[in-house]
Amino acid sequence: MSAQSIPYKTYLEESELPKNWYNVRADMKNKPAPLLNPGTHQPMTAEELGGVFCADLVAQELDNENRYIPIPQEIVDLYKMYRPSPLVRAYYLEKKLGTPAHIYYKFEGNNTSGSHKLNSAIAQAYYAKKQGLKGVTTETGAGQWGTALSMACSYFDLDCKVFMVKVSYEQKPFRREVMRVYGASVTPSPSMTTDIGKKILEAHPGTTGSLGCAISEAVEVAVKSEGYRYVLGSVLNQVLLHQSVIGLEAKAALDKLGVKPDVIIGCAGGGSNLGGLIAPFMGEKLRGEADYRIVAVEPASCPSFTRGVYAYDFCDTGMVCPLAKMYTLGSDFIPSANHAGGLRYHGMSPILSQLYDDGLMEAVSVEQTKVFEAAELFARVEGTLPAPESSHAIRAAIDEALKCKETGEEKNILFGLTGTGYFDMVAYEKFHEGEMSDYIPTDEELAKYRAMLPKM
Amino acid sequence: MSAQSIPYKTYLEESELPKNWYNVRADMKNKPAPLLNPGTHQPMTAEELGGVFCADLVAQELDNENRYIPIPQEIVDLYKMYRPSPLVRAYYLEKKLGTPAHIYYKFEGNNTSGSHKLNSAIAQAYYAKKQGLKGVTTETGAGQWGTALSMACSYFDLDCKVFMVKVSYEQKPFRREVMRVYGASVTPSPSMTTDIGKKILEAHPGTTGSLGCAISEAVEVAVKSEGYRYVLGSVLNQVLLHQSVIGLEAKAALDKLGVKPDVIIGCAGGGSNLGGLIAPFMGEKLRGEADYRIVAVEPASCPSFTRGVYAYDFCDTGMVCPLAKMYTLGSDFIPSANHAGGLRYHGMSPILSQLYDDGLMEAVSVEQTKVFEAAELFARVEGTLPAPESSHAIRAAIDEALKCKETGEEKNILFGLTGTGYFDMVAYEKFHEGEMSDYIPTDEELAKYRAMLPKM
């Protein structure tokens, strides 16, 4: 198919929606390291995990063998409310850059949560309902995951308790209000409603919270409340599994167009979007059927891949969660002010961590101001105002396209546009006012938190 | 085609995008009344209008004859960035209501302006660029139009000066910031930057502004600045012409599905969305080829159709614009606090006014709290958080569907979901806190403003 005949937006038919999630672990020679019990340092059993997570999700979490896992029809039907999402050819961005590269992006922002998070939220709410639960608890940073889960819970008539990192709660009152529309309750974290919250507030009065701390509170409430379980929007194997619909759709659309991407780029916080986008491509790479460059983009202020270590670490501040082996900056690391709230997590998905450690993917880190420059450029030519998180991928895609301009290469670049920035206008304002920080942690700082990693 | 086989979302192919706008005036027996010169009360000539508006747009404004007007390829290409928009079958809403009715909505919110406004903004910016202008001026209330025009101007590298109703400017700082991302300048209106603004501030110190007042300021700046023209996002014939893409796409999608709507519902402020949605259906009705019930929905607080009069009136507070014959509450009427900023205009599109006067469409008014109840219900089952404006149509569609439940009729209901409410969370908060006003103007109030209509 010639370039001219490629549409701006390629939509699959609803009948072409993936019927199975793709489990990349089945094709990994080196499996991701298991979650460990924080007390015994032994691999978590299904029974132990079942106290925190829904039963079916535990099974998915532990399943390293089945390559395809069927998507229940009820979930497929709810996916149809906003999926298939479009694969967009960024003609206007290419023209603006004057690059011979062909740029494609998979746009996951066309739903009220504003991001890809709904893909896993619907799945997790479905399994919670199937198990007969009353409700679920979770944490949210930037608010996309909390919004997505609120929406999913409203579809299934489940109660939804969200602990929102205090600084986000205060900076983004509208996010809270959106969750209320869907019937969720939202508590700023750390709060006085949990033991761990009280402990943290005692030790750090005036703290504005962190994802790790909100996770601890949400887990505590789930474990202590009859008929509740905890759900998480990133990092876990199950989440990457659900998010594989992004990559499966993107690949199906590119196959239709007869396009093979040379490089695939995604932003990486906990890894849910990147893991989902790259899944089927990585599968081909692992099976030796094709080769792709795969690039994770992270903020320079929170560089888990590029400056972290691959080690077992706590997932949360309260140390109530299992230990995960991941690229990490240490669970006590709190990044400096960065407006990409979804990329402020100290660790990285165990699946992606193993793939990165095996040299199957690359990582780059980018500074905040450069990210917003890319975001604004993108908005002005492609229309969509991107989320700060997604704009990390835009930045890297633009840099790749500019390299192609130098070399004259007609590379196919695919990146994930995970979401929209409509609730991030404070960040854009700071950018316009020149008040944006590009602080990067020093080696000494990173060493301090690294020294606090659990001794194994 | 059976109901079961109808997809949730029907997208046309990009190749099926309308190649012509449909000009409903060509099929109207009684043409809309012409715009009059406010001084002479004579029909505005093309030359007179050309001082305020772009030349090609003036031609479209005055064209009552040509049924189809070709859409320039450059506009079609930009439409492809966010069009075709989906026609959605509201399966989950139907189920929730327990209605035998089939509910469809044409969703225009999947772009950063958050509404259908981009359809006309792109066209108007295109013609401004074609004419070699430096830039355009406009007003915005809720902010959708200003955002859409900012986006369109950034595509064409045109300067964009937006006068934003002061109360909206203050309540919605994030809207202003979005416009800044696209390079527009935004001034709260009334301002001290124009003569009319100064005059209004002198007469009404502390006023929070109105659309009519912002229009006056924008027109003044356009007329006084070399290389600028004024553009408007609603009311005018040209705007309804551009918005006909909504109806043309909706009709093409319904035709594909083999579905004929029994009733077509849209919210009505200035009439741009409703006029666009109904255009091809009204055309069939006017030509005697088919019959449809067509329902305009307006806020009870600003009831131009249901409680206004059909008369020549000023379009703006400063009385610098041409007079238009329309259903109006009087140009001095300022509605009470209503969070559907896009529906607070005192008048109504001359085309729709004539059609309504000819008995070709109906109108209902709805109270604010009931609108937000419908909005929240819709969000919880259909996912998308709707704009307050659009929620007026949702309210009326739900009421129609509930009537069908009583009568057992399997009617096909089509409504326009013009946009998303992501920048309207203050309104949702007031709704949740029970602080929403349902004030309806008294007959005495309306009579007072009616008495101030220009004597013809």
PDB file of N, CA and C in Angstrom, chain B residues 257-328:
ATOM      1  N   LEU B 257     -26.972   1.492   8.154  1.00  0.00           N
ATOM      2  CA  LEU B 257     -27.539   0.553   9.128  1.00  0.00           C
ATOM      3  C   LEU B 257     -28.993   0.221   8.795  1.00  0.00           C
ATOM      4  N   GLY B 258     -29.557   0.948   7.846  1.00  0.00           N
ATOM      5  CA  GLY B 258     -30.967   0.741   7.509  1.00  0.00           C
ATOM      6  C   GLY B 258     -31.910   1.277   8.564  1.00  0.00           C
ATOM      7  N   VAL B 259     -31.488   2.311   9.256  1.00  0.00           N
ATOM      8  CA  VAL B 259     -32.284   2.871  10.352  1.00  0.00           C
ATOM      9  C   VAL B 259     -32.799   4.260   9.963  1.00  0.00           C
ATOM     10  N   LYS B 260     -34.097   4.474  10.160  1.00  0.00           N
ATOM     11  CA  LYS B 260     -34.680   5.788   9.933  1.00  0.00           C
ATOM     12  C   LYS B 260     -35.099   6.360  11.286  1.00  0.00           C
ATOM     13  N   PRO B 261     -34.537   7.512  11.671  1.00  0.00           N
ATOM     14  CA  PRO B 261     -34.911   8.061  12.979  1.00  0.00           C
ATOM     15  C   PRO B 261     -36.346   8.583  12.972  1.00  0.00           C
ATOM     16  N   ASP B 262     -37.050   8.342  14.076  1.00  0.00           N
ATOM     17  CA  ASP B 262     -38.401   8.895  14.204  1.00  0.00           C
ATOM     18  C   ASP B 262     -38.352  10.298  14.768  1.00  0.00           C
ATOM     19  N   VAL B 263     -37.397  10.498  15.683  1.00  0.00           N
ATOM     20  CA  VAL B 263     -37.291  11.814  16.305  1.00  0.00           C
ATOM     21  C   VAL B 263     -35.819  12.181  16.414  1.00  0.00           C
ATOM     22  N   ILE B 264     -35.524  13.436  16.111  1.00  0.00           N
ATOM     23  CA  ILE B 264     -34.144  13.933  16.122  1.00  0.00           C
ATOM     24  C   ILE B 264     -34.077  15.088  17.107  1.00  0.00           C
ATOM     25  N   ILE B 265     -33.148  14.993  18.042  1.00  0.00           N
ATOM     26  CA  ILE B 265     -33.116  15.906  19.178  1.00  0.00           C
ATOM     27  C   ILE B 265     -31.756  16.579  19.284  1.00  0.00           C
ATOM     28  N   GLY B 266     -31.759  17.881  19.483  1.00  0.00           N
ATOM     29  CA  GLY B 266     -30.486  18.569  19.704  1.00  0.00           C
ATOM     30  C   GLY B 266     -30.662  19.741  20.633  1.00  0.00           C
ATOM     31  N   CYS B 267     -29.598  20.064  21.375  1.00  0.00           N
ATOM     32  CA  CYS B 267     -29.663  21.254  22.208  1.00  0.00           C
ATOM     33  C   CYS B 267     -29.530  22.475  21.298  1.00  0.00           C
ATOM     34  N   ALA B 268     -30.074  23.589  21.758  1.00  0.00           N
ATOM     35  CA  ALA B 268     -30.071  24.785  20.920  1.00  0.00           C
ATOM     36  C   ALA B 268     -29.693  26.006  21.745  1.00  0.00           C
ATOM     37  N   GLY B 269     -28.547  26.596  21.395  1.00  0.00           N
ATOM     38  CA  GLY B 269     -28.125  27.873  21.979  1.00  0.00           C
ATOM     39  C   GLY B 269     -28.274  28.917  20.902  1.00  0.00           C
ATOM     40  N   GLY B 270     -27.250  29.012  20.069  1.00  0.00           N
ATOM     41  CA  GLY B 270     -27.373  29.825  18.854  1.00  0.00           C
ATOM     42  C   GLY B 270     -27.884  28.995  17.706  1.00  0.00           C
ATOM     43  N   GLY B 271     -27.786  27.674  17.835  1.00  0.00           N
ATOM     44  CA  GLY B 271     -28.369  26.779  16.839  1.00  0.00           C
ATOM     45  C   GLY B 271     -27.382  26.056  15.935  1.00  0.00           C
ATOM     46  N   SER B 272     -26.088  26.195  16.174  1.00  0.00           N
ATOM     47  CA  SER B 272     -25.130  25.642  15.212  1.00  0.00           C
ATOM     48  C   SER B 272     -25.141  24.127  15.171  1.00  0.00           C
ATOM     49  N   ASN B 273     -25.178  23.513  16.347  1.00  0.00           N
ATOM     50  CA  ASN B 273     -25.167  22.051  16.397  1.00  0.00           C
ATOM     51  C   ASN B 273     -26.487  21.498  15.881  1.00  0.00           C
ATOM     52  N   LEU B 274     -27.587  22.060  16.391  1.00  0.00           N
ATOM     53  CA  LEU B 274     -28.899  21.551  15.981  1.00  0.00           C
ATOM     54  C   LEU B 274     -29.106  21.745  14.487  1.00  0.00           C
ATOM     55  N   GLY B 275     -28.761  22.924  14.000  1.00  0.00           N
ATOM     56  CA  GLY B 275     -28.914  23.196  12.574  1.00  0.00           C
ATOM     57  C   GLY B 275     -28.104  22.239  11.726  1.00  0.00           C
ATOM     58  N   GLY B 276     -26.910  21.904  12.208  1.00  0.00           N
ATOM     59  CA  GLY B 276     -26.068  20.974  11.462  1.00  0.00           C
ATOM     60  C   GLY B 276     -26.581  19.555  11.509  1.00  0.00           C
ATOM     61  N   LEU B 277     -26.987  19.129  12.691  1.00  0.00           N
ATOM     62  CA  LEU B 277     -27.468  17.750  12.854  1.00  0.00           C
ATOM     63  C   LEU B 277     -28.708  17.473  12.018  1.00  0.00           C
ATOM     64  N   ILE B 278     -29.637  18.429  12.018  1.00  0.00           N
ATOM     65  CA  ILE B 278     -30.921  18.151  11.369  1.00  0.00           C
ATOM     66  C   ILE B 278     -30.904  18.445   9.875  1.00  0.00           C
ATOM     67  N   ALA B 279     -29.863  19.146   9.394  1.00  0.00           N
ATOM     68  CA  ALA B 279     -29.897  19.698   8.029  1.00  0.00           C
ATOM     69  C   ALA B 279     -30.427  18.716   6.965  1.00  0.00           C
ATOM     70  N   PRO B 280     -29.771  17.562   6.766  1.00  0.00           N
ATOM     71  CA  PRO B 280     -30.227  16.714   5.653  1.00  0.00           C
ATOM     72  C   PRO B 280     -31.602  16.088   5.916  1.00  0.00           C
ATOM     73  N   PHE B 281     -31.921  15.884   7.189  1.00  0.00           N
ATOM     74  CA  PHE B 281     -33.239  15.336   7.521  1.00  0.00           C
ATOM     75  C   PHE B 281     -34.312  16.380   7.237  1.00  0.00           C
ATOM     76  N   MET B 282     -34.032  17.601   7.629  1.00  0.00           N
ATOM     77  CA  MET B 282     -34.961  18.701   7.360  1.00  0.00           C
ATOM     78  C   MET B 282     -35.120  18.886   5.861  1.00  0.00           C
ATOM     79  N   GLY B 283     -34.015  18.708   5.132  1.00  0.00           N
ATOM     80  CA  GLY B 283     -34.075  18.807   3.673  1.00  0.00           C
ATOM     81  C   GLY B 283     -35.085  17.829   3.106  1.00  0.00           C
ATOM     82  N   GLU B 284     -35.029  16.581   3.545  1.00  0.00           N
ATOM     83  CA  GLU B 284     -35.989  15.574   3.084  1.00  0.00           C
ATOM     84  C   GLU B 284     -37.412  15.981   3.443  1.00  0.00           C
ATOM     85  N   LYS B 285     -37.547  16.535   4.633  1.00  0.00           N
ATOM     86  CA  LYS B 285     -38.870  16.955   5.104  1.00  0.00           C
ATOM     87  C   LYS B 285     -39.393  18.101   4.236  1.00  0.00           C
ATOM     88  N   LEU B 286     -38.518  19.049   3.961  1.00  0.00           N
ATOM     89  CA  LEU B 286     -38.917  20.207   3.150  1.00  0.00           C
ATOM     90  C   LEU B 286     -39.277  19.788   1.725  1.00  0.00           C
ATOM     91  N   ARG B 287     -38.575  18.780   1.227  1.00  0.00           N
ATOM     92  CA  ARG B 287     -38.838  18.317  -0.142  1.00  0.00           C
ATOM     93  C   ARG B 287     -39.950  17.290  -0.182  1.00  0.00           C
ATOM     94  N   GLY B 288     -40.519  16.989   1.003  1.00  0.00           N
ATOM     95  CA  GLY B 288     -41.633  16.038   1.060  1.00  0.00           C
ATOM     96  C   GLY B 288     -41.220  14.591   0.844  1.00  0.00           C
ATOM     97  N   GLU B 289     -39.934  14.291   1.056  1.00  0.00           N
ATOM     98  CA  GLU B 289     -39.446  12.925   0.814  1.00  0.00           C
ATOM     99  C   GLU B 289     -39.534  12.042   2.045  1.00  0.00           C
ATOM    100  N   ALA B 290     -39.591  12.657   3.209  1.00  0.00           N
ATOM    101  CA  ALA B 290     -39.663  11.881   4.456  1.00  0.00           C
ATOM    102  C   ALA B 290     -40.174  12.806   5.543  1.00  0.00           C
ATOM    103  N   ASP B 291     -40.588  12.212   6.662  1.00  0.00           N
ATOM    104  CA  ASP B 291     -41.028  13.043   7.781  1.00  0.00           C
ATOM    105  C   ASP B 291     -40.268  12.643   9.036  1.00  0.00           C
ATOM    106  N   TYR B 292     -39.941  13.616   9.805  1.00  0.00           N
ATOM    107  CA  TYR B 292     -39.239  13.389  11.069  1.00  0.00           C
ATOM    108  C   TYR B 292     -39.788  14.375  12.086  1.00  0.00           C
ATOM    109  N   ARG B 293     -39.855  13.932  13.362  1.00  0.00           N
ATOM    110  CA  ARG B 293     -40.056  14.916  14.423  1.00  0.00           C
ATOM    111  C   ARG B 293     -38.688  15.489  14.766  1.00  0.00           C
ATOM    112  N   ILE B 294     -38.614  16.792  14.844  1.00  0.00           N
ATOM    113  CA  ILE B 294     -37.331  17.442  15.155  1.00  0.00           C
ATOM    114  C   ILE B 294     -37.541  18.327  16.370  1.00  0.00           C
ATOM    115  N   VAL B 295     -36.708  18.118  17.390  1.00  0.00           N
ATOM    116  CA  VAL B 295     -36.937  18.784  18.669  1.00  0.00           C
ATOM    117  C   VAL B 295     -35.699  19.565  19.108  1.00  0.00           C
ATOM    118  N   ALA B 296     -35.889  20.863  19.308  1.00  0.00           N
ATOM    119  CA  ALA B 296     -34.837  21.704  19.886  1.00  0.00           C
ATOM    120  C   ALA B 296     -35.004  21.715  21.402  1.00  0.00           C
ATOM    121  N   VAL B 297     -33.888  21.607  22.118  1.00  0.00           N
ATOM    122  CA  VAL B 297     -33.950  21.626  23.584  1.00  0.00           C
ATOM    123  C   VAL B 297     -33.154  22.814  24.090  1.00  0.00           C
ATOM    124  N   GLU B 298     -33.788  23.632  24.899  1.00  0.00           N
ATOM    125  CA  GLU B 298     -33.105  24.816  25.411  1.00  0.00           C
ATOM    126  C   GLU B 298     -33.248  24.882  26.921  1.00  0.00           C
ATOM    127  N   PRO B 299     -32.378  25.638  27.596  1.00  0.00           N
ATOM    128  CA  PRO B 299     -32.507  25.746  29.049  1.00  0.00           C
ATOM    129  C   PRO B 299     -33.729  26.585  29.420  1.00  0.00           C
ATOM    130  N   ALA B 300     -34.403  26.176  30.458  1.00  0.00           N
ATOM    131  CA  ALA B 300     -35.571  26.943  30.932  1.00  0.00           C
ATOM    132  C   ALA B 300     -35.150  28.348  31.347  1.00  0.00           C
ATOM    133  N   SER B 301     -33.862  28.523  31.641  1.00  0.00           N
ATOM    134  CA  SER B 301     -33.389  29.840  32.065  1.00  0.00           C
ATOM    135  C   SER B 301     -33.138  30.783  30.890  1.00  0.00           C
ATOM    136  N   CYS B 302     -33.113  30.239  29.683  1.00  0.00           N
ATOM    137  CA  CYS B 302     -32.830  31.064  28.505  1.00  0.00           C
ATOM    138  C   CYS B 302     -33.662  30.559  27.318  1.00  0.00           C
ATOM    139  N   PRO B 303     -34.966  30.718  27.410  1.00  0.00           N
ATOM    140  CA  PRO B 303     -35.893  30.022  26.516  1.00  0.00           C
ATOM    141  C   PRO B 303     -36.253  30.806  25.255  1.00  0.00           C
ATOM    142  N   SER B 304     -35.296  30.969  24.357  1.00  0.00           N
ATOM    143  CA  SER B 304     -35.522  31.791  23.155  1.00  0.00           C
ATOM    144  C   SER B 304     -36.697  31.284  22.320  1.00  0.00           C
ATOM    145  N   PHE B 305     -36.711  29.986  22.040  1.00  0.00           N
ATOM    146  CA  PHE B 305     -37.788  29.413  21.227  1.00  0.00           C
ATOM    147  C   PHE B 305     -39.120  29.400  21.970  1.00  0.00           C
ATOM    148  N   THR B 306     -39.069  28.842  23.176  1.00  0.00           N
ATOM    149  CA  THR B 306     -40.341  28.545  23.848  1.00  0.00           C
ATOM    150  C   THR B 306     -41.006  29.758  24.471  1.00  0.00           C
ATOM    151  N   ARG B 307     -40.241  30.805  24.761  1.00  0.00           N
ATOM    152  CA  ARG B 307     -40.862  31.976  25.382  1.00  0.00           C
ATOM    153  C   ARG B 307     -40.407  33.285  24.729  1.00  0.00           C
ATOM    154  N   GLY B 308     -39.613  33.198  23.661  1.00  0.00           N
ATOM    155  CA  GLY B 308     -39.178  34.412  22.979  1.00  0.00           C
ATOM    156  C   GLY B 308     -40.184  34.839  21.912  1.00  0.00           C
ATOM    157  N   VAL B 309     -39.825  35.874  21.177  1.00  0.00           N
ATOM    158  CA  VAL B 309     -40.649  36.321  20.058  1.00  0.00           C
ATOM    159  C   VAL B 309     -39.813  36.290  18.779  1.00  0.00           C
ATOM    160  N   TYR B 310     -40.496  36.168  17.659  1.00  0.00           N
ATOM    161  CA  TYR B 310     -39.814  36.130  16.365  1.00  0.00           C
ATOM    162  C   TYR B 310     -39.760  37.541  15.820  1.00  0.00           C
ATOM    163  N   ALA B 311     -38.614  38.153  15.907  1.00  0.00           N
ATOM    164  CA  ALA B 311     -38.515  39.584  15.581  1.00  0.00           C
ATOM    165  C   ALA B 311     -37.077  39.947  15.235  1.00  0.00           C
ATOM    166  N   TYR B 312     -36.924  41.057  14.553  1.00  0.00           N
ATOM    167  CA  TYR B 312     -35.566  41.567  14.322  1.00  0.00           C
ATOM    168  C   TYR B 312     -34.985  42.053  15.638  1.00  0.00           C
ATOM    169  N   ASP B 313     -33.731  41.694  15.855  1.00  0.00           N
ATOM    170  CA  ASP B 313     -33.083  42.098  17.107  1.00  0.00           C
ATOM    171  C   ASP B 313     -31.589  42.282  16.850  1.00  0.00           C
ATOM    172  N   PHE B 314     -30.958  42.920  17.802  1.00  0.00           N
ATOM    173  CA  PHE B 314     -29.506  43.041  17.755  1.00  0.00           C
ATOM    174  C   PHE B 314     -28.876  41.704  18.115  1.00  0.00           C
ATOM    175  N   CYS B 315     -27.754  41.406  17.452  1.00  0.00           N
ATOM    176  CA  CYS B 315     -27.032  40.178  17.759  1.00  0.00           C
ATOM    177  C   CYS B 315     -26.116  40.377  18.950  1.00  0.00           C
ATOM    178  N   ASP B 316     -25.779  41.638  19.231  1.00  0.00           N
ATOM    179  CA  ASP B 316     -24.776  41.932  20.254  1.00  0.00           C
ATOM    180  C   ASP B 316     -25.251  43.070  21.137  1.00  0.00           C
ATOM    181  N   THR B 317     -24.607  43.207  22.263  1.00  0.00           N
ATOM    182  CA  THR B 317     -24.971  44.231  23.237  1.00  0.00           C
ATOM    183  C   THR B 317     -24.621  45.624  22.734  1.00  0.00           C
ATOM    184  N   GLY B 318     -23.489  45.701  22.040  1.00  0.00           N
ATOM    185  CA  GLY B 318     -23.026  47.008  21.594  1.00  0.00           C
ATOM    186  C   GLY B 318     -23.760  47.519  20.374  1.00  0.00           C
ATOM    187  N   MET B 319     -24.617  46.665  19.801  1.00  0.00           N
ATOM    188  CA  MET B 319     -25.433  47.040  18.640  1.00  0.00           C
ATOM    189  C   MET B 319     -24.586  47.463  17.451  1.00  0.00           C
ATOM    190  N   VAL B 320     -23.398  46.864  17.325  1.00  0.00           N
ATOM    191  CA  VAL B 320     -22.546  47.171  16.174  1.00  0.00           C
ATOM    192  C   VAL B 320     -22.760  46.156  15.053  1.00  0.00           C
ATOM    193  N   CYS B 321     -23.381  45.030  15.379  1.00  0.00           N
ATOM    194  CA  CYS B 321     -23.578  43.973  14.392  1.00  0.00           C
ATOM    195  C   CYS B 321     -24.873  44.218  13.618  1.00  0.00           C
ATOM    196  N   PRO B 322     -25.027  43.522  12.478  1.00  0.00           N
ATOM    197  CA  PRO B 322     -26.295  43.607  11.756  1.00  0.00           C
ATOM    198  C   PRO B 322     -27.447  43.111  12.620  1.00  0.00           C
ATOM    199  N   LEU B 323     -28.648  43.556  12.276  1.00  0.00           N
ATOM    200  CA  LEU B 323     -29.849  43.029  12.934  1.00  0.00           C
ATOM    201  C   LEU B 323     -30.211  41.700  12.289  1.00  0.00           C
ATOM    202  N   ALA B 324     -30.674  40.765  13.117  1.00  0.00           N
ATOM    203  CA  ALA B 324     -31.102  39.471  12.587  1.00  0.00           C
ATOM    204  C   ALA B 324     -32.524  39.199  13.037  1.00  0.00           C
ATOM    205  N   LYS B 325     -33.314  38.596  12.146  1.00  0.00           N
ATOM    206  CA  LYS B 325     -34.663  38.201  12.549  1.00  0.00           C
ATOM    207  C   LYS B 325     -34.578  36.809  13.150  1.00  0.00           C
ATOM    208  N   MET B 326     -34.966  36.718  14.392  1.00  0.00           N
ATOM    209  CA  MET B 326     -34.779  35.455  15.097  1.00  0.00           C
ATOM    210  C   MET B 326     -35.724  35.363  16.293  1.00  0.00           C
ATOM    211  N   TYR B 327     -35.899  34.149  16.791  1.00  0.00           N
ATOM    212  CA  TYR B 327     -36.544  34.026  18.090  1.00  0.00           C
ATOM    213  C   TYR B 327     -35.575  34.585  19.108  1.00  0.00           C
ATOM    214  N   THR B 328     -36.064  35.540  19.876  1.00  0.00           N
ATOM    215  CA  THR B 328     -35.144  36.259  20.769  1.00  0.00           C
ATOM    216  C   THR B 328     -35.823  36.633  22.082  1.00  0.00           C
TER     217      THR B 328
END
